[in-house]
Short mmCIF file of C-alpha atoms in Angstrom, two decimals:
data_model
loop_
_atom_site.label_atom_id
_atom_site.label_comp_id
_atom_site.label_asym_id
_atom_site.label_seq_id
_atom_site.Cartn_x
_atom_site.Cartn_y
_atom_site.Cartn_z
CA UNK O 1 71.17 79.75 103.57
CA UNK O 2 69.60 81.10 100.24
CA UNK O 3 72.04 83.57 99.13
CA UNK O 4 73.90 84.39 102.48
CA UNK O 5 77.83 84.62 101.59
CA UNK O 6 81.16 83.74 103.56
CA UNK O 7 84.57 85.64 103.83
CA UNK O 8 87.65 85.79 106.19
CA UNK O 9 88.83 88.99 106.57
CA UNK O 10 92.14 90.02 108.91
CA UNK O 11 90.95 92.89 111.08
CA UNK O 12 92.51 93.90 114.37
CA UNK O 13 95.10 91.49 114.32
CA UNK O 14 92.93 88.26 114.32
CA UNK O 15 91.05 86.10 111.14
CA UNK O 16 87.80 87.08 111.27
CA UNK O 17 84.58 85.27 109.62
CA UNK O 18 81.92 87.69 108.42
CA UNK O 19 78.31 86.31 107.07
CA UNK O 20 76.33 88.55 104.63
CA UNK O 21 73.52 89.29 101.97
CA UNK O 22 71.98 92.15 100.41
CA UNK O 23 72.82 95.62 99.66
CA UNK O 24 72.42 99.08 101.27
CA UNK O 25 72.71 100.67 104.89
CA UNK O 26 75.00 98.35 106.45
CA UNK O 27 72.61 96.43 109.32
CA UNK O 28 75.24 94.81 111.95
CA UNK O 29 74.04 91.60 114.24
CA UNK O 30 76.10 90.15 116.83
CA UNK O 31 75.48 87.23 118.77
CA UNK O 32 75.70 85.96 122.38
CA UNK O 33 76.99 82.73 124.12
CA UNK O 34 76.76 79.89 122.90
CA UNK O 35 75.54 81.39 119.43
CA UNK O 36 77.40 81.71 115.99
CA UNK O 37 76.28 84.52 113.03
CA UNK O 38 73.50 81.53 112.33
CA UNK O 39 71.84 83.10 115.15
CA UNK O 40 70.61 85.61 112.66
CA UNK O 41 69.93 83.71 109.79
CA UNK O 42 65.97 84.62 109.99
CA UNK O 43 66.86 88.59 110.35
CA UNK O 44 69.71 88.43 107.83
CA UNK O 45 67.30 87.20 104.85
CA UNK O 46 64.57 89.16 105.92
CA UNK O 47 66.68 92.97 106.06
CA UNK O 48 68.17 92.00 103.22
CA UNK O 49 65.25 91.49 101.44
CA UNK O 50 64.26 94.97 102.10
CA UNK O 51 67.39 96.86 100.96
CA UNK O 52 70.10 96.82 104.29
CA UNK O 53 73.07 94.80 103.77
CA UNK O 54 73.34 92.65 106.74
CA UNK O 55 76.24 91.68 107.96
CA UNK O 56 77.33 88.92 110.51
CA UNK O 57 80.35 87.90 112.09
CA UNK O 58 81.55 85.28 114.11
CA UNK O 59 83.02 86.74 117.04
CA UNK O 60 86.48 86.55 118.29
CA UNK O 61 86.53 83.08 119.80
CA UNK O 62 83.67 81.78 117.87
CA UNK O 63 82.83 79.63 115.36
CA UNK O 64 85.13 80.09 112.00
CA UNK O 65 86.76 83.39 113.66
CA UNK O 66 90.13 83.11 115.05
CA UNK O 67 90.53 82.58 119.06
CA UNK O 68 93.11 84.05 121.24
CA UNK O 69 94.36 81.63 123.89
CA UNK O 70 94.83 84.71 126.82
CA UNK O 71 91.62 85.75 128.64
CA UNK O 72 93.21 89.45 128.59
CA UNK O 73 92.09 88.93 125.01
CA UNK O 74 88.69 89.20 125.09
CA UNK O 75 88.21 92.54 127.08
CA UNK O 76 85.51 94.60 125.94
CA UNK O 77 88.21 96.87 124.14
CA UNK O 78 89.59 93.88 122.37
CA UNK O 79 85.99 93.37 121.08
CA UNK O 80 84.70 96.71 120.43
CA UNK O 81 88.38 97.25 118.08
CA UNK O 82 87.46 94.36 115.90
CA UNK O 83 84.35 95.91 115.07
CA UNK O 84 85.60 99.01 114.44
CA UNK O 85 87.96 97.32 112.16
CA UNK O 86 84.74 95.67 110.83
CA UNK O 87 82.78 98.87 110.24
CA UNK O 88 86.00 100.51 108.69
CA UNK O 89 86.42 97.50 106.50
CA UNK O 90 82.80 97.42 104.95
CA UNK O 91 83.61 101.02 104.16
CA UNK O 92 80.95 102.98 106.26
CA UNK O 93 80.82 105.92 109.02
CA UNK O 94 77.63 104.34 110.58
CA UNK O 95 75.51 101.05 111.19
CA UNK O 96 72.67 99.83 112.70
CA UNK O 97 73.53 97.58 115.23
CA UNK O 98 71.44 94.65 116.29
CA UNK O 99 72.61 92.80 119.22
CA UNK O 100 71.56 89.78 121.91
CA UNK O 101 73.09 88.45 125.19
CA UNK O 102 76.84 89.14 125.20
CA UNK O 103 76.56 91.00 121.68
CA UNK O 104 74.38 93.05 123.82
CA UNK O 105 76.74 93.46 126.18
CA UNK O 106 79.49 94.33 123.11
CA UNK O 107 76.53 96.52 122.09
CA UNK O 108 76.58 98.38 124.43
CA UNK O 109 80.50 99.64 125.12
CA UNK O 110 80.19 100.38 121.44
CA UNK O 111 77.67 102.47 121.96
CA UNK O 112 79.63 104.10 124.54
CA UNK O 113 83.08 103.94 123.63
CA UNK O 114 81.92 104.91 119.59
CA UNK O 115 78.54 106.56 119.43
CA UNK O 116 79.75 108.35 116.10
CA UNK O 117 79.72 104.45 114.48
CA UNK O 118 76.04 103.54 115.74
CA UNK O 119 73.16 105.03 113.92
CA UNK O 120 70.62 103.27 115.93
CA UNK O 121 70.48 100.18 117.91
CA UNK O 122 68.23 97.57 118.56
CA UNK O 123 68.99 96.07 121.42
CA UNK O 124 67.71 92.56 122.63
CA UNK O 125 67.53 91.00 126.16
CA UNK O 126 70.33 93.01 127.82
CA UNK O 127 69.71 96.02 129.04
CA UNK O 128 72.36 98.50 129.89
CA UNK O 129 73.70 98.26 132.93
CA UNK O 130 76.39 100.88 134.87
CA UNK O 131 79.70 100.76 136.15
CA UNK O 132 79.28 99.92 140.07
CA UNK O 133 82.90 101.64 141.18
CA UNK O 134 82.40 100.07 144.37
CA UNK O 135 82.56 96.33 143.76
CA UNK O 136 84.27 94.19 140.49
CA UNK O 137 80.98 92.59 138.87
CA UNK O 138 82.52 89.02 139.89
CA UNK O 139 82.35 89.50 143.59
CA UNK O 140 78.97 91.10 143.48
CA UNK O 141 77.09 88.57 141.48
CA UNK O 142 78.85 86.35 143.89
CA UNK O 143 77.17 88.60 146.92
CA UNK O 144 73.57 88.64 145.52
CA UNK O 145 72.97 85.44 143.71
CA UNK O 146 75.44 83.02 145.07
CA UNK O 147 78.64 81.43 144.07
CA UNK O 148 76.47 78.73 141.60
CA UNK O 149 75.25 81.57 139.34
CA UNK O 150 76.07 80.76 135.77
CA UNK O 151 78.67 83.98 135.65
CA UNK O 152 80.43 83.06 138.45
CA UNK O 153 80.96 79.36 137.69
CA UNK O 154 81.88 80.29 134.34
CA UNK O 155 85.27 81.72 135.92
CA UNK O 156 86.47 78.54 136.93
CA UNK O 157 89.79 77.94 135.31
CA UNK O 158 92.32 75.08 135.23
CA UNK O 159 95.29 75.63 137.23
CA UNK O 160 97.40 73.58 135.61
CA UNK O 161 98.37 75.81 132.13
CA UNK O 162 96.60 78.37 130.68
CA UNK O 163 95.71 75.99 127.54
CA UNK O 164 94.23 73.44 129.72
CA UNK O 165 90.65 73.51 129.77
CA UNK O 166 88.75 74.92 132.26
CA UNK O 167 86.16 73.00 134.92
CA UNK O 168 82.91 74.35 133.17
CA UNK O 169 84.90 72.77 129.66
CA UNK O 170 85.08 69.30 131.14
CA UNK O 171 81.90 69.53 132.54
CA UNK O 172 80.11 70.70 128.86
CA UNK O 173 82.15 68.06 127.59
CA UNK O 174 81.25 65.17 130.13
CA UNK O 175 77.50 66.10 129.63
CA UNK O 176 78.05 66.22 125.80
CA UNK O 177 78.21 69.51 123.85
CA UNK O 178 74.70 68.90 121.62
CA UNK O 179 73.43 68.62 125.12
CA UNK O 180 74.00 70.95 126.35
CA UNK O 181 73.55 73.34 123.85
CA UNK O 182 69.93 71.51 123.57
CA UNK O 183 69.63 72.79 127.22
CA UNK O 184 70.59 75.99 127.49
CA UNK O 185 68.77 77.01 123.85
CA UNK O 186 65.68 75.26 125.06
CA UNK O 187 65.42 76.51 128.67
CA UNK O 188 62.38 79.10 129.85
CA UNK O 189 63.46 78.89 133.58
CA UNK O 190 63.48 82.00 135.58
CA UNK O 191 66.83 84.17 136.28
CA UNK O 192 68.81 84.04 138.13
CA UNK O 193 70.27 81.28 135.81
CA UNK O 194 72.27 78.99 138.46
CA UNK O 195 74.98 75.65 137.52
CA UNK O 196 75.02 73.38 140.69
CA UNK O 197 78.09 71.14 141.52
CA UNK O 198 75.94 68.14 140.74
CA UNK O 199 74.72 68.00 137.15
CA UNK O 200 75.49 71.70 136.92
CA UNK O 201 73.22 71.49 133.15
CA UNK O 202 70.22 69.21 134.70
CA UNK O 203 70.35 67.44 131.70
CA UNK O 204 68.73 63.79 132.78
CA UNK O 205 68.51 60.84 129.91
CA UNK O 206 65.01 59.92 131.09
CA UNK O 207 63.64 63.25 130.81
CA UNK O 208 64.75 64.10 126.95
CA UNK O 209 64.74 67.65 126.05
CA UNK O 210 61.46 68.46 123.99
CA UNK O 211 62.69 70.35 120.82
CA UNK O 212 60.51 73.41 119.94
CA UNK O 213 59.60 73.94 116.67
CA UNK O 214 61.92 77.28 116.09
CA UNK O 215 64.90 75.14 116.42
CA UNK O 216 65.57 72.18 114.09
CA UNK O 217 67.47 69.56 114.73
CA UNK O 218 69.72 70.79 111.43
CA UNK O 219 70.07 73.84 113.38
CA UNK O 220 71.30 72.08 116.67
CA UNK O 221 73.75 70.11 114.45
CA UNK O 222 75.44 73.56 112.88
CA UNK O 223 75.75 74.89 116.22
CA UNK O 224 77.24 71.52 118.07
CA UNK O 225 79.71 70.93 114.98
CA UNK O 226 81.17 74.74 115.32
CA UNK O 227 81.41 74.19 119.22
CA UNK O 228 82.58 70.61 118.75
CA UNK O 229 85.42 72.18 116.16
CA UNK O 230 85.99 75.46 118.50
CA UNK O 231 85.65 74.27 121.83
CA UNK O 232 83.49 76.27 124.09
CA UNK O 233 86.85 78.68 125.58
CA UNK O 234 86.62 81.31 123.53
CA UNK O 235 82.96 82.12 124.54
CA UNK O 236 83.98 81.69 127.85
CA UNK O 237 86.80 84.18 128.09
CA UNK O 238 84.41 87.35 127.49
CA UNK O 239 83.02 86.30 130.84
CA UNK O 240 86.19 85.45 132.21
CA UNK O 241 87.34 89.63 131.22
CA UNK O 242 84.29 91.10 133.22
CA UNK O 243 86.51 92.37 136.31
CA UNK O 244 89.04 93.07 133.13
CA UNK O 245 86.73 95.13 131.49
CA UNK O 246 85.62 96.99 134.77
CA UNK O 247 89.31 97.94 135.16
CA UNK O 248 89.33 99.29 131.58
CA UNK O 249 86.72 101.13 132.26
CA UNK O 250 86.75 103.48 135.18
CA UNK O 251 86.95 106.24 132.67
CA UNK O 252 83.25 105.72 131.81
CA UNK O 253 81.79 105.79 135.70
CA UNK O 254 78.14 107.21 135.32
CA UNK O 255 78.35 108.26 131.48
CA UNK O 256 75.45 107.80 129.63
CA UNK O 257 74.58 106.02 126.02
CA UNK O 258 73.80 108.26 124.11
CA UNK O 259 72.51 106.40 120.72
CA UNK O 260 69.06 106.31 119.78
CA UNK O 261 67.86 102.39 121.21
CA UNK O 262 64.65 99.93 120.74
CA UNK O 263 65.15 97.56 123.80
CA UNK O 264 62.97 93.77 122.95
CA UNK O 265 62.93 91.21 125.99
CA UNK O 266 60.99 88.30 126.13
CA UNK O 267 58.59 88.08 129.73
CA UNK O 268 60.21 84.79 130.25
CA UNK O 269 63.76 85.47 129.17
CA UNK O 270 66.15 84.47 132.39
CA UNK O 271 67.70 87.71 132.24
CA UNK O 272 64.64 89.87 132.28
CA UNK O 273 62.98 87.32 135.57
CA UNK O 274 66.35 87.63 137.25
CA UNK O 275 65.35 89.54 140.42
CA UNK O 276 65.33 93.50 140.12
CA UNK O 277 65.76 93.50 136.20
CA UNK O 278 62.43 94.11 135.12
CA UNK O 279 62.16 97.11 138.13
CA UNK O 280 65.37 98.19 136.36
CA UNK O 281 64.01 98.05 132.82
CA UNK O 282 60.49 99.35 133.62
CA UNK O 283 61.80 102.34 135.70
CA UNK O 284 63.13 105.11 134.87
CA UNK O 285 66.81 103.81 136.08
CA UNK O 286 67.08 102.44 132.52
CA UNK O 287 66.29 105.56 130.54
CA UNK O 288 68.28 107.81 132.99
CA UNK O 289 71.55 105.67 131.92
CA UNK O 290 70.16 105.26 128.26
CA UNK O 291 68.83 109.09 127.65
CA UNK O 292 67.83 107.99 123.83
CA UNK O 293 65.84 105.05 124.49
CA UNK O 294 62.99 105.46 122.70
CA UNK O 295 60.99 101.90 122.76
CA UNK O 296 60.92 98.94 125.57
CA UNK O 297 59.06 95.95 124.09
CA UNK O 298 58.16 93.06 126.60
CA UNK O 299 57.08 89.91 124.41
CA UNK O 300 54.75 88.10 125.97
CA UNK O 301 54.77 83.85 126.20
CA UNK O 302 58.89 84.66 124.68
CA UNK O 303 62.20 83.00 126.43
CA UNK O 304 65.81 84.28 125.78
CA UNK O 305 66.95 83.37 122.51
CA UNK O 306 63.99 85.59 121.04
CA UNK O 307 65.70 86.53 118.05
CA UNK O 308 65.49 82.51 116.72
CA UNK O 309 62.02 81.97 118.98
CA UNK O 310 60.05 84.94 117.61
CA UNK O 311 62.42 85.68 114.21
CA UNK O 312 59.65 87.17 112.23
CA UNK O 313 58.09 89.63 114.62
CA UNK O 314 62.35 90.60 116.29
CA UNK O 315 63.03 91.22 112.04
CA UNK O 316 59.84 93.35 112.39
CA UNK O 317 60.55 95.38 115.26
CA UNK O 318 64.60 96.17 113.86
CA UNK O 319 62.81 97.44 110.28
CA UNK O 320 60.05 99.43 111.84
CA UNK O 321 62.95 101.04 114.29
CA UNK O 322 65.58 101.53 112.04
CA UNK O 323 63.15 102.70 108.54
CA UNK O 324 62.98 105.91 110.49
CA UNK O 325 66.27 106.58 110.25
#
């Protein structure tokens, strides 16, 4: 990818691969399920380009970068100490961070845990959300969308060893991982994003999925021959660590972010249509928890993966945020 280069690095205990190109303020991306770095391919030539050196791992469990088999693993601690270790290894007090989906989610307990590391962040699809300290997330997704919501199925494990694969793993691989992946990167439907028992993907052979022109069919390959490689586990596990991670984090009941944030959703991004998220966003709920939010973007006619659907105007947005800076 014209000039982007590829290094393992040991950091926090695990192998970790790290994409980058250019030189400058260090600009940090990190991707969400069922992504790899190549999510920011578009953003990494383009900040590069106009002096940041951006910089893109593979997260633990993904792609080239090493996967712990226990689910205790891949608590939000776990996560936010490799990139720590990352920031301490490229030799900088602060980055920009640039984040979508579950790197959102990573996003944002960095931003918490270490606001001293984050110069800015530009934050995309995932708004912050607080610590309910009456009810593990689990049960209450459960409560309010049902026990099919993608989440919850996601938690369904094997009982036989913990190496086995899980249900959702044999049913990615019984539908076929490109797929799937086809499926899920393709999809505009509205939140809340459900898996049924039967045909939990609704992937049918008569009705082929119509590829968009932002994603190439070289693109689906990279992604397919990671997960193919990886297995889909990994990704899994930070969902399987959410009642982990709300354990881990009573500490942080009611605190606030408080690092300056540019929030970009799409209008037709499942998260933003799941029911009471854009109230959430649009209120002032979101800047009461996020006192430094300076920006909330709604992109009209965009879906989820915005950052690969819209790449010029998202690389936009993160220079005209972070040049002020």
């Amino acid at each position: 990818m014209e000039g982007i280069s590829h290094r393992m690095v040991k950091l926090n205990g695990i192998d970790m691969h790290i994409a980058e190109k250019g030189q400058g303020p260090v600009v940090l991306f990190l991707h969400g399920f069922p992504e790899l770095w190549y999510s920011w391919r578009h953003q990494m030539l383009a900040l590069s380009s106009l002096g940041y050196h951006a910089v893109a791992p593979d997260l633990r469990g993904y792609g080239d970068t090493e996967a712990p088999a226990s689910i205790s693993s891949y608590s939000c601690l776990h996560i936010v100490g490799d990139l720590i270790a990352l920031i301490d290894y490229l030799g900088v007090e602060q980055v920009f961070l640039v984040a979508h989906d579950w790197g959102a989610f990573i996003g944002w307990y960095l931003c918490l845990f270490r606001p001293d590391r984050v110069k800015a962040y530009v934050c995309l699809s995932v708004p912050y959300r607080p610590r309910n300290p009456r009810m593990k997330p689990v049960e209450s997704m459960k409560l309010v969308f049902g026990e099919d919501y993608y989440m919850c199925r996601f938690q369904l494990q094997s009982k036989l060893k913990i190496l086995e694969p899980g249900v959702i793993e044999a049913e990615i691989a019984r539908a076929g991982t490109e797929e799937v992946l086809k499926k899920i990167l393709t999809d505009r439907k509205p939140g809340p994003p459900c898996l049924p028992k039967e045909n939990p993907f609704g992937i049918y052979p008569e009705e082929p999925v119509t590829m968009p022109s932002w994603l190439t069919e070289a693109d689906l390959s990279f992604y397919a021959t990671k997960h193919s490689q990886k297995g889909f586990t990994g990704g899994l596990n930070y969902y399987r660590a959410l009642d982990l991670n709300w354990e881990l984090t009573a500490s942080w009941t009611e605190a606030a972010v408080k690092v300056p944030v540019k929030f970009v959703v799409g209008d037709l991004d499942m998260v933003y249509t799941t029911p009471g998220m854009k109230e959430f966003v649009n209120s002032g709920a979101f800047k009461h928890c996020v006192p430094l939010l300076e920006e909330v973007v709604v992109m009209e006619g965009a879906g989820h993966f915005i950052n690969q659907e819209k790449a010029e105007e998202i690389s936009n947005h993160i220079y005209d945020y972070i040049s002020k800076y």
